[in-house]
Amino acid sequence: MARVVEVLCVPHDPTLPGSARAGEAAPPPLRQVIGHFAELRARLAAASPDVLLVVAGDHLSQWFLDNMPTFLIGKAPRVAGPFAHERELFGVEAYDTAADGELARYLLRQGLTRSIDFGYSDDFTVDHGFTVPLSFLRPEQDLPVVPLFTNVMAPPLATAGRFFELGRIVAELIDAYPEDVRVAVIASGHLSNAIGGPAMARFRTEPETEWDRRTWRLFTEGKAEDLVEDCTYERMIAAGTGTPGFLDYVFALGLAGGRNPDWSSMVASEFGPACGFAEWGLR
Amino acid sequence: MSGERYALDRVLWEVCRGGEALEQFRAAPTEYLAGRGLPEPLRQALIAVDVRTIFLAGAHPFLLYNFALRLEGGFSLPFVGRYLEQLEGLHTGDLVT
């Protein structure tokens, strides 16, 4: 039987690979972020997963307003990206690995029996929301991936309660998967974030907002019911137009059964939007 | 309104992805924007990269930023400063198309 052996929450800011390349020249808080990725890369390797389920919001790169899925399973033969325009604008490196089509199709089929009406795609590119965490956490590009796309950009969005419930059900589905595989789950998201909005540079004067403090406390203390109630679309948007990207962390919390992470760290500084890291070591 | 907002987001999305759309918009913006159901003031705002007017029309901020960044030609702190100056005093409104 399959089982979840590791659950990680990590940021996907496309400028972070540049900070990694800068090495010692990067400001200390960004070096701390890169260090967290290195630590979680080691913990992921120690968990010896056979497959990675990666949950991330697409940034209107693959899915646009003409055809917007709320939750979608990718089941193409390869999981590759990011898009050319992301490489040009941000210098994000390519990532290309096999997909686990069997697990993807299983989750798709079984989700439908549990009132999770996933969309699906056999032809897609993953954007930096997927490739940045994968490049940091599994640069070997040697493990098959199941991508789970979530709409956290184009309202109306699924509620935080729905994201939590989705995580809980996906955990149950993986537990019931008849193959003997070890599954690691990577949730890609962020805390308050306002790319393109009036508050985009707020972190320079207010690295950690009241929303960040309250949300991260509820999240890291495993107060799932309070967190889900608190994470309304209106409150997240008020904290910054990209803040609903946190919903993928709520998915991870649901997948981990609502309990507090075994390890977590929020790095807030004037050098970029606050970065949240969390790990549940289930092996 | 929702159709107009979709048409607006569509232009931002096409241009920020670069390639032929970017070249066509740069070469002949009036022609590029023709027949899309956008009112003249909004067409002029797109041609002028008038970030404030486009934002107030309900454009998705992520697309607007990447549209402006693409037309700028690359990231720089002065660019971000000029971009945010145009949004001073504003709050994100409804984004639903």
mmCIF file of N, CA and C in Angstrom, chain A residues 190-194 202-203 206-212 236 239-244 246 272-275:
data_model
loop_
_atom_site.group_PDB
_atom_site.id
_atom_site.type_symbol
_atom_site.label_atom_id
_atom_site.label_comp_id
_atom_site.label_asym_id
_atom_site.label_seq_id
_atom_site.Cartn_x
_atom_site.Cartn_y
_atom_site.Cartn_z
ATOM 1 N N HIS A 190 2.847 30.742 -0.654
ATOM 2 C CA HIS A 190 3.522 31.861 0.015
ATOM 3 C C HIS A 190 2.601 32.470 1.054
ATOM 4 N N LEU A 191 3.147 33.431 1.756
ATOM 5 C CA LEU A 191 2.340 34.200 2.720
ATOM 6 C C LEU A 191 1.842 35.453 1.995
ATOM 7 N N SER A 192 1.707 36.582 2.730
ATOM 8 C CA SER A 192 1.146 37.765 2.066
ATOM 9 C C SER A 192 2.038 38.153 0.884
ATOM 10 N N ASN A 193 1.398 38.550 -0.185
ATOM 11 C CA ASN A 193 2.103 38.733 -1.448
ATOM 12 C C ASN A 193 1.225 39.619 -2.317
ATOM 13 N N ALA A 194 1.832 40.568 -3.003
ATOM 14 C CA ALA A 194 1.014 41.531 -3.741
ATOM 15 C C ALA A 194 1.655 41.911 -5.070
ATOM 16 N N ARG A 202 5.388 46.585 0.015
ATOM 17 C CA ARG A 202 5.141 46.812 1.447
ATOM 18 C C ARG A 202 6.182 46.115 2.324
ATOM 19 N N PHE A 203 6.707 44.994 1.862
ATOM 20 C CA PHE A 203 7.673 44.242 2.680
ATOM 21 C C PHE A 203 8.910 45.068 3.012
ATOM 22 N N GLU A 206 7.392 46.915 5.988
ATOM 23 C CA GLU A 206 6.643 46.052 6.909
ATOM 24 C C GLU A 206 6.857 44.592 6.458
ATOM 25 N N PRO A 207 8.012 44.017 6.786
ATOM 26 C CA PRO A 207 8.326 42.669 6.279
ATOM 27 C C PRO A 207 7.301 41.622 6.674
ATOM 28 N N GLU A 208 6.714 41.797 7.840
ATOM 29 C CA GLU A 208 5.786 40.793 8.360
ATOM 30 C C GLU A 208 4.498 41.521 8.729
ATOM 31 N N THR A 209 3.421 41.213 8.051
ATOM 32 C CA THR A 209 2.166 41.910 8.322
ATOM 33 C C THR A 209 1.411 41.234 9.466
ATOM 34 N N GLU A 210 0.409 41.918 9.936
ATOM 35 C CA GLU A 210 -0.442 41.335 10.980
ATOM 36 C C GLU A 210 -1.086 40.060 10.458
ATOM 37 N N TRP A 211 -1.466 40.039 9.170
ATOM 38 C CA TRP A 211 -2.054 38.834 8.571
ATOM 39 C C TRP A 211 -1.047 37.683 8.606
ATOM 40 N N ASP A 212 0.214 37.991 8.276
ATOM 41 C CA ASP A 212 1.246 36.944 8.305
ATOM 42 C C ASP A 212 1.389 36.358 9.704
ATOM 43 N N MET A 236 -7.707 37.654 2.598
ATOM 44 C CA MET A 236 -6.431 37.381 1.923
ATOM 45 C C MET A 236 -6.127 38.472 0.898
ATOM 46 N N ALA A 239 -4.801 41.500 2.334
ATOM 47 C CA ALA A 239 -3.393 41.370 2.738
ATOM 48 C C ALA A 239 -2.457 41.442 1.536
ATOM 49 N N GLY A 240 -3.010 41.447 0.338
ATOM 50 C CA GLY A 240 -2.185 41.491 -0.875
ATOM 51 C C GLY A 240 -2.821 40.657 -1.956
ATOM 52 N N THR A 241 -2.748 41.130 -3.184
ATOM 53 C CA THR A 241 -3.526 40.495 -4.247
ATOM 54 C C THR A 241 -3.093 39.068 -4.564
ATOM 55 N N GLY A 242 -1.865 38.691 -4.181
ATOM 56 C CA GLY A 242 -1.420 37.323 -4.440
ATOM 57 C C GLY A 242 -1.538 36.412 -3.239
ATOM 58 N N THR A 243 -2.031 36.931 -2.128
ATOM 59 C CA THR A 243 -2.040 36.176 -0.873
ATOM 60 C C THR A 243 -2.809 34.857 -0.937
ATOM 61 N N PRO A 244 -3.862 34.721 -1.752
ATOM 62 C CA PRO A 244 -4.530 33.415 -1.803
ATOM 63 C C PRO A 244 -3.615 32.258 -2.197
ATOM 64 N N PHE A 246 -1.553 31.210 -0.450
ATOM 65 C CA PHE A 246 -1.428 30.474 0.824
ATOM 66 C C PHE A 246 -2.362 29.266 0.866
ATOM 67 N N GLY A 272 12.237 40.901 0.357
ATOM 68 C CA GLY A 272 11.268 40.188 -0.470
ATOM 69 C C GLY A 272 10.067 39.802 0.358
ATOM 70 N N PRO A 273 9.005 39.341 -0.300
ATOM 71 C CA PRO A 273 7.811 38.910 0.447
ATOM 72 C C PRO A 273 8.159 37.807 1.438
ATOM 73 N N ALA A 274 7.415 37.767 2.539
ATOM 74 C CA ALA A 274 7.671 36.774 3.585
ATOM 75 C C ALA A 274 7.601 35.363 2.998
ATOM 76 N N CYS A 275 8.558 34.530 3.428
ATOM 77 C CA CYS A 275 8.629 33.144 2.960
ATOM 78 C C CYS A 275 8.294 32.207 4.115
#
